[in-house]
Coordinates of C-alpha atoms in Angstrom, one line a residue:
M1 CA 8.3 16.1 9.3
K2 CA 8.7 16.7 5.5
I3 CA 10.5 13.4 5.1
L4 CA 7.9 11.7 7.4
I5 CA 5.0 12.8 5.3
K6 CA 6.8 11.8 2.1
I7 CA 7.7 8.3 3.4
L8 CA 4.2 7.8 4.7
L9 CA 2.5 8.7 1.4
L10 CA 4.8 6.2 -0.4
L11 CA 4.9 3.4 2.1
T12 CA 1.8 3.5 4.2
T13 CA -0.6 6.1 5.6
L14 CA -1.1 8.3 8.6
W15 CA -2.8 6.0 11.1
Y16 CA -3.8 8.7 13.6
Y17 CA -7.4 7.8 14.5
G18 CA -9.6 6.2 17.1
H19 CA -13.3 5.3 17.5
G20 CA -16.6 6.4 19.1
Q21 CA -21.2 19.2 18.9
G22 CA -23.1 21.1 17.8
K23 CA -25.4 22.0 15.1
Q24 CA -22.8 21.4 12.4
S25 CA -23.5 18.6 9.9
P26 CA -20.7 16.0 9.6
L27 CA -19.5 17.6 6.4
E28 CA -19.5 21.0 8.1
R29 CA -17.6 19.6 11.1
A30 CA -14.9 18.2 8.9
G31 CA -14.5 21.4 7.0
Y32 CA -14.4 23.3 10.3
F33 CA -11.7 21.1 11.6
L34 CA -9.6 21.6 8.4
D35 CA -10.2 25.4 8.6
L36 CA -8.9 25.4 12.2
L37 CA -5.7 23.6 11.2
R38 CA -5.0 25.9 8.3
N39 CA -5.4 28.9 10.6
N40 CA -3.0 27.3 13.2
K41 CA -5.8 27.0 15.8
T42 CA -4.5 23.7 17.0
S43 CA -6.1 23.8 20.4
E44 CA -9.6 24.3 19.0
A45 CA -9.0 21.6 16.4
Y46 CA -7.8 19.2 19.1
A47 CA -10.9 19.9 21.2
L48 CA -13.0 18.3 18.4
F49 CA -11.5 14.9 19.0
D50 CA -13.1 12.1 20.9
S51 CA -11.5 10.6 24.0
I52 CA -9.9 7.7 22.1
I53 CA -8.1 9.7 19.5
K54 CA -6.9 12.1 22.3
S55 CA -5.3 9.1 24.0
K56 CA -3.3 8.3 20.8
I57 CA -2.1 11.7 19.7
T58 CA -1.2 14.9 21.6
E59 CA -2.0 18.4 20.7
D60 CA 1.7 19.0 19.9
Q61 CA 1.7 16.0 17.6
L62 CA -1.3 17.4 15.7
S63 CA 0.5 20.6 15.3
Q64 CA 3.6 18.8 14.0
I65 CA 1.6 16.8 11.5
W66 CA 0.0 19.9 10.0
S67 CA 3.3 21.9 9.9
G68 CA 5.0 18.9 8.2
L69 CA 2.3 18.9 5.5
E70 CA 2.7 22.6 4.9
K71 CA 6.5 22.3 4.7
Q72 CA 6.2 19.7 1.9
F73 CA 3.0 20.8 0.1
G74 CA 2.8 24.5 0.9
K75 CA -0.2 26.4 2.2
L76 CA -3.7 25.0 1.7
K77 CA -5.3 27.0 -1.1
S78 CA -8.8 25.4 -1.5
I79 CA -11.1 22.5 -1.1
V80 CA -11.7 21.2 -4.6
D81 CA -14.2 18.5 -3.9
T82 CA -16.0 16.6 -1.1
T83 CA -17.5 13.2 -0.6
K84 CA -19.4 11.7 2.3
K85 CA -20.8 8.3 3.3
S86 CA -21.9 6.5 6.4
D87 CA -20.9 3.1 7.6
S88 CA -21.5 1.4 11.0
G89 CA -22.8 4.6 12.5
L90 CA -19.8 6.6 11.5
H91 CA -19.7 9.4 8.9
I92 CA -16.7 9.3 6.5
I93 CA -15.9 12.7 5.0
E94 CA -13.3 13.1 2.3
L95 CA -12.0 16.6 1.5
G96 CA -10.0 17.1 -1.7
C97 CA -7.2 19.5 -0.6
E98 CA -5.4 21.7 -3.1
F99 CA -2.1 22.9 -1.6
E100 CA 0.4 25.2 -3.2
N101 CA 2.7 22.3 -4.2
G102 CA 0.4 19.4 -4.6
S103 CA -2.9 17.7 -3.7
L104 CA -4.0 15.4 -1.0
T105 CA -7.3 13.8 0.2
M106 CA -8.1 14.3 3.9
R107 CA -10.4 11.7 5.3
V108 CA -12.2 12.6 8.5
V109 CA -14.3 10.1 10.5
I110 CA -17.0 11.6 12.7
N111 CA -19.0 9.7 15.3
T112 CA -22.7 10.0 16.3
E113 CA -21.8 12.6 18.8
N114 CA -20.3 14.8 16.1
K115 CA -16.8 14.2 17.5
I116 CA -13.9 13.4 15.3
S117 CA -13.0 9.7 15.7
G118 CA -10.2 9.7 13.2
F119 CA -8.4 11.6 10.4
F120 CA -5.7 10.8 7.9
F121 CA -4.2 11.9 4.6
L122 CA -3.9 10.0 1.3
P123 CA -2.4 10.9 -2.0
K124 CA -5.2 12.4 -4.1
A125 CA -6.1 10.3 -7.1
S126 CA -4.6 11.8 -10.2
M127 CA -6.9 13.4 -12.7
T128 CA -4.5 12.4 -15.5
E129 CA -6.4 10.2 -18.0
Y130 CA -5.2 6.6 -17.8
K131 CA -3.0 5.7 -20.8
I132 CA -3.6 2.2 -22.0
P133 CA -0.2 0.4 -22.4
E134 CA 0.7 -0.6 -26.0
Y135 CA 0.7 -4.3 -25.0
V136 CA -3.0 -4.2 -24.0
N137 CA -5.7 -5.4 -26.5
I138 CA -9.0 -4.4 -24.9
A139 CA -10.9 -6.5 -27.5
K140 CA -9.5 -9.7 -26.0
F141 CA -11.1 -9.4 -22.6
K142 CA -14.0 -8.0 -20.6
E143 CA -14.2 -6.8 -17.0
V144 CA -16.9 -7.4 -14.4
D145 CA -17.3 -6.1 -10.9
I146 CA -17.3 -8.8 -8.2
E147 CA -17.8 -9.2 -4.4
F148 CA -16.6 -11.9 -2.1
G149 CA -15.4 -12.6 1.4
D150 CA -16.5 -12.2 5.0
P151 CA -19.9 -10.5 5.2
E152 CA -18.5 -8.0 7.7
W153 CA -15.6 -7.2 5.4
I154 CA -17.0 -7.6 1.9
V155 CA -14.3 -7.3 -0.7
H156 CA -15.1 -5.3 -3.8
G157 CA -13.0 -6.0 -6.9
T158 CA -12.7 -6.4 -10.6
L159 CA -12.3 -9.6 -12.7
S160 CA -10.6 -9.3 -16.0
L161 CA -11.9 -12.2 -18.2
P162 CA -10.3 -13.2 -21.5
R163 CA -12.8 -13.8 -24.3
R164 CA -13.2 -17.1 -26.1
I165 CA -10.9 -19.1 -23.9
E166 CA -12.2 -22.1 -22.0
K167 CA -11.1 -22.4 -18.4
P168 CA -8.0 -20.1 -18.6
P169 CA -5.4 -19.8 -15.8
A170 CA -5.9 -17.0 -13.2
V171 CA -3.8 -14.8 -11.1
I172 CA -4.7 -12.8 -7.9
L173 CA -3.0 -9.4 -7.3
V174 CA -1.9 -8.6 -3.7
H175 CA -1.0 -5.0 -2.9
G176 CA 2.0 -3.4 -1.3
S177 CA 2.0 -1.4 2.0
G178 CA -0.7 1.1 2.7
P179 CA -4.4 1.5 1.9
N180 CA -4.2 0.7 -1.8
D181 CA -7.1 0.6 -4.3
R182 CA -7.6 -2.3 -6.7
D183 CA -5.3 -0.6 -9.3
E184 CA -2.6 0.1 -6.7
T185 CA -2.8 3.7 -7.8
I186 CA 0.3 5.9 -7.1
G187 CA 0.1 9.3 -8.5
P188 CA -0.9 9.0 -12.2
N189 CA 0.3 5.4 -12.3
K190 CA -1.9 2.2 -12.0
P191 CA 0.5 -0.7 -12.0
F192 CA -2.1 -3.3 -11.1
K193 CA -4.4 -2.1 -13.9
D194 CA -1.5 -2.4 -16.3
I195 CA -0.7 -5.9 -15.1
A196 CA -4.4 -7.0 -15.1
W197 CA -5.0 -5.7 -18.6
G198 CA -1.7 -7.0 -19.9
L199 CA -2.2 -10.5 -18.6
A200 CA -5.9 -10.6 -19.7
S201 CA -4.8 -9.6 -23.2
N202 CA -2.7 -12.8 -23.1
G203 CA -5.5 -15.2 -22.0
I204 CA -5.1 -15.0 -18.2
V205 CA -7.9 -14.2 -15.8
V206 CA -6.9 -11.5 -13.3
L207 CA -8.6 -10.6 -10.0
R208 CA -7.7 -7.3 -8.3
Y209 CA -9.5 -5.8 -5.4
E210 CA -9.7 -2.9 -2.9
K211 CA -7.4 -3.5 0.1
R212 CA -9.2 -3.7 3.4
T213 CA -7.4 -0.7 4.8
K214 CA -8.6 1.3 1.9
A215 CA -12.2 0.2 2.0
Y216 CA -12.7 -0.1 5.8
I217 CA -10.0 1.9 7.5
H218 CA -12.7 4.1 9.1
K219 CA -13.7 1.2 11.3
M220 CA -10.3 -0.5 11.8
R221 CA -8.5 0.6 14.9
P222 CA -4.7 0.9 14.5
E223 CA -4.0 -1.4 17.4
D224 CA -6.2 -4.1 15.8
I225 CA -4.6 -4.0 12.3
N226 CA -2.3 -6.9 11.7
V227 CA -0.9 -8.9 8.8
K228 CA -3.7 -11.4 8.9
N229 CA -6.7 -9.0 8.7
E230 CA -5.0 -6.5 6.5
V231 CA -3.7 -8.8 3.8
I232 CA -3.8 -12.6 4.3
D233 CA -7.5 -13.1 5.0
D234 CA -8.7 -11.4 1.8
A235 CA -6.1 -13.1 -0.3
I236 CA -7.3 -16.5 1.0
E237 CA -10.9 -15.5 0.3
A238 CA -9.9 -14.4 -3.3
I239 CA -8.4 -17.9 -3.9
K240 CA -11.7 -19.5 -2.6
F241 CA -13.7 -17.2 -4.8
L242 CA -11.8 -18.2 -8.0
R243 CA -11.8 -21.9 -7.2
A244 CA -15.6 -21.7 -6.9
R245 CA -16.0 -20.4 -10.5
D246 CA -16.6 -22.7 -13.4
D247 CA -14.8 -20.5 -15.9
V248 CA -11.4 -20.7 -14.3
D249 CA -8.9 -23.6 -14.3
K250 CA -8.9 -24.4 -10.6
N251 CA -5.5 -26.1 -10.8
R252 CA -3.8 -23.1 -12.3
I253 CA -4.5 -20.2 -9.9
F254 CA -1.4 -18.1 -9.3
L255 CA -0.9 -15.2 -6.8
L256 CA 1.1 -12.1 -7.6
G257 CA 2.3 -10.0 -4.7
H258 CA 4.0 -6.6 -4.9
S259 CA 6.3 -5.4 -2.2
L260 CA 4.6 -6.2 1.1
G261 CA 2.2 -8.5 -0.9
A262 CA 5.3 -10.3 -2.3
M263 CA 6.8 -10.6 1.2
L264 CA 3.6 -12.4 2.3
A265 CA 3.1 -14.5 -0.8
P266 CA 4.9 -17.5 0.5
T267 CA 2.8 -17.4 3.7
I268 CA -0.4 -17.1 1.7
A269 CA 0.6 -20.0 -0.4
E270 CA 1.5 -22.1 2.6
Q271 CA -1.8 -21.4 4.3
S272 CA -4.0 -21.9 1.2
K273 CA -2.2 -24.9 -0.3
Q274 CA -4.2 -24.4 -3.4
L275 CA -2.0 -22.2 -5.6
A276 CA -0.2 -23.3 -8.7
G277 CA 2.6 -20.8 -8.1
I278 CA 3.5 -17.3 -6.8
I279 CA 5.0 -14.3 -8.5
M280 CA 6.9 -11.9 -6.3
L281 CA 7.5 -8.3 -7.5
A282 CA 10.0 -6.4 -5.4
A283 CA 9.9 -8.9 -2.5
P284 CA 11.5 -7.7 0.7
A285 CA 14.0 -10.1 2.2
R286 CA 14.2 -8.0 5.4
R287 CA 12.0 -6.7 8.1
L288 CA 9.9 -3.7 7.2
E289 CA 11.5 -1.3 9.7
D290 CA 14.9 -2.0 8.1
L291 CA 13.5 -1.0 4.7
V292 CA 12.1 2.2 6.1
I293 CA 15.4 3.3 7.6
E294 CA 17.2 2.6 4.3
Q295 CA 14.5 4.5 2.4
I296 CA 14.9 7.5 4.6
E297 CA 18.6 7.5 4.3
Y298 CA 18.4 7.1 0.5
I299 CA 16.1 10.1 0.2
Y300 CA 18.3 12.1 2.4
S301 CA 21.3 11.2 0.3
L302 CA 19.6 13.0 -2.6
K303 CA 19.7 16.3 -0.7
T304 CA 22.7 18.6 -0.6
D305 CA 22.2 19.3 3.1
L306 CA 20.0 18.2 5.9
T307 CA 18.1 20.4 8.3
D308 CA 18.3 20.0 12.1
D309 CA 14.8 18.6 12.1
E310 CA 15.7 16.0 9.5
R311 CA 18.8 14.8 11.4
K312 CA 16.7 14.7 14.6
F313 CA 14.0 12.7 12.9
L314 CA 16.4 10.1 11.5
T315 CA 18.1 9.7 14.9
E316 CA 14.7 9.3 16.6
I317 CA 13.5 6.7 14.1
K318 CA 16.7 4.7 14.4
L319 CA 16.4 4.7 18.2
K320 CA 12.8 3.5 17.9
V321 CA 13.7 0.8 15.5
D322 CA 16.5 -0.4 17.9
S323 CA 13.9 -0.4 20.7
L324 CA 11.5 -2.3 18.5
K325 CA 14.1 -5.0 17.8
N326 CA 14.9 -5.2 21.5
K327 CA 11.2 -5.6 22.1
T328 CA 11.2 -2.6 24.5
L329 CA 9.1 -0.3 22.3
P330 CA 5.6 -0.2 23.7
P331 CA 3.1 -1.7 21.2
T332 CA 1.1 1.5 21.2
S333 CA 4.1 3.7 20.3
N334 CA 3.8 5.3 16.9
L335 CA 6.4 4.2 14.3
I336 CA 6.3 5.7 10.8
G337 CA 2.6 6.3 10.8
G338 CA 1.5 3.0 12.5
P339 CA 1.6 1.5 15.9
A340 CA 4.6 -0.6 16.9
S341 CA 2.2 -3.5 17.4
Y342 CA 1.9 -3.9 13.6
F343 CA 5.6 -4.1 13.2
Y344 CA 5.8 -6.7 16.0
D345 CA 3.2 -8.8 14.2
L346 CA 4.9 -8.5 10.8
A347 CA 8.2 -9.5 12.4
K348 CA 6.7 -12.9 13.1
I349 CA 6.7 -13.6 9.4
N350 CA 9.8 -15.5 8.3
Q351 CA 9.4 -15.1 4.5
D352 CA 12.7 -16.8 3.5
E353 CA 12.1 -19.9 5.7
T354 CA 8.6 -20.2 4.5
A355 CA 9.7 -20.0 0.8
R356 CA 12.3 -22.7 1.4
N357 CA 9.6 -25.0 2.7
I358 CA 7.1 -24.7 -0.2
S359 CA 7.4 -26.7 -3.5
I360 CA 5.3 -24.7 -5.9
P361 CA 7.0 -22.6 -8.6
M362 CA 8.1 -19.2 -7.5
L363 CA 9.1 -16.2 -9.7
F364 CA 11.1 -13.3 -8.3
L365 CA 11.2 -10.1 -10.3
Q366 CA 13.2 -7.0 -9.3
G367 CA 13.8 -3.5 -10.6
G368 CA 17.4 -2.5 -10.6
R369 CA 16.5 1.2 -9.9
D370 CA 14.2 0.3 -7.0
Y371 CA 15.3 2.1 -3.8
Q372 CA 12.5 0.8 -1.6
V373 CA 13.2 -2.9 -2.1
T374 CA 16.8 -3.2 -3.4
E375 CA 18.7 -5.5 -5.6
L376 CA 21.7 -5.6 -3.1
H377 CA 19.9 -6.1 0.2
D378 CA 16.8 -8.0 -1.0
F379 CA 16.9 -9.6 -4.4
I380 CA 20.5 -11.0 -4.0
V381 CA 19.6 -12.2 -0.5
W382 CA 16.7 -14.1 -1.9
E383 CA 19.0 -15.7 -4.6
E384 CA 21.4 -16.8 -1.9
Q385 CA 18.7 -18.1 0.5
L386 CA 17.0 -20.2 -2.3
E387 CA 20.0 -21.1 -4.5
N388 CA 19.5 -24.8 -4.1
K389 CA 15.8 -24.8 -4.9
S390 CA 14.8 -26.0 -8.4
N391 CA 11.3 -24.4 -8.3
V392 CA 12.6 -20.8 -8.2
T393 CA 13.2 -18.4 -11.0
F394 CA 14.9 -15.0 -10.7
K395 CA 14.8 -12.1 -13.1
L396 CA 16.4 -8.6 -12.7
F397 CA 15.3 -5.6 -14.8
P398 CA 18.1 -3.1 -14.4
H399 CA 16.2 0.0 -15.7
L400 CA 13.0 -0.4 -13.7
N401 CA 11.9 1.3 -10.5
H402 CA 9.7 0.0 -7.6
L403 CA 6.6 0.2 -9.8
F404 CA 8.4 -1.7 -12.6
I405 CA 8.2 1.4 -14.7
S406 CA 11.3 2.2 -16.8
G407 CA 13.5 5.2 -16.1
K408 CA 17.0 6.6 -16.1
D409 CA 19.5 7.6 -13.4
K410 CA 18.6 7.3 -9.8
S411 CA 15.0 6.8 -8.8
T412 CA 13.4 9.4 -6.6
P413 CA 10.0 9.8 -4.9
E414 CA 9.1 12.5 -7.4
E415 CA 9.4 9.9 -10.2
Y416 CA 6.2 8.3 -8.9
N417 CA 4.3 11.5 -10.0
Q418 CA 5.4 10.9 -13.6
S419 CA 3.0 8.9 -15.7
G420 CA 4.2 5.5 -17.0
S421 CA 3.3 1.9 -17.5
V422 CA 4.6 -1.4 -16.2
D423 CA 7.3 -2.5 -18.6
K424 CA 6.3 -4.8 -21.5
E425 CA 9.2 -7.0 -20.8
V426 CA 7.9 -7.7 -17.3
L427 CA 4.5 -8.7 -18.7
N428 CA 6.0 -11.0 -21.3
Y429 CA 8.2 -12.7 -18.8
M430 CA 5.3 -13.4 -16.4
V431 CA 3.1 -14.7 -19.3
N432 CA 5.7 -17.1 -20.5
W433 CA 6.5 -18.3 -17.0
M434 CA 2.9 -19.0 -16.2
K435 CA 2.5 -20.9 -19.5
R436 CA 5.4 -23.1 -18.5
N437 CA 3.9 -23.7 -15.1

């Protein structure tokens, strides 16, 4: 389970939740649930679930999830902060959990009957003060909060606007896997904020926003989440939003996708037909499940020895992936934190074929130290697939990791907990490419 929790926090989230007694307030109920888990009273904790979440997770799985967290993060020491809000009749409680070896945020969703409709864990936002990259000049732009999109799924975001430039070009940032915020915060790092401020300092409007699975996961059932409603819909709405503004060059709107966002960038471009170009940072050339297997094997390769549980976990995941590819894995079966239905839906995307059929400029950027999306199995494959297209540019940065932050030696999951900034060379390359296009 240790490796499962680590992979989930880097790649996606724990999607164990459903929808739909006592005298406890919602906040007290969430705290009580956590207290039962920390004291190994799994049966009592499980009894707090509603019928839908019980249909998706067994009592034994609940016990495994908690024991896996403790193996990686140690014992729970304290609750350092709490937040609560209500939406669509549900109460969303967030508990800041301080463990012996790290911090997590536990989100608990409670229905009107005071039953737990869902729970999942997220990396806790770092308290480290954001360090402004040296290539940023905050005097050259301003920021405004904006809203757009479907009234049921209003998107909240930030617009970085260069000062004293008439109708500048613009770029929309599309996140990688998981419930990302507008800065794509990972540990103390905020790569989307770095990019937004860096590009805005160079006269380019940047739109970044909260991902739907970050803002609304409390009312999104796992079996209903797909590529369209998780990523594509809001990206299309973002394009419409920018095109409706008078202070943006409507003919020079670009889209920048990172990881999963890069994988989907050609599809978004094909559907919108209103982009001037797409920038793909760490774009997967393969199916998501293949990347997951390779990531697990890479992380295991950093260890001197594997436990029996780790060997068993890897074997089970490989069997599930084989079943997925053979289309025999039930859509409701859990696979690395999400239902198999999501992987089936994502497998319908043929990113390389789509990229071959679009004519707008495309820029592929890749970190040589990236172990999540790799030079060998992704970047080089893209080069081979698109070698005859004149509208494609490729650039490899040997010293950068998946977040396009510089480092040395092999990249590790722990590296994401070290503060850094998106490399200046990456920003300069993107600025010059957009100016040419």
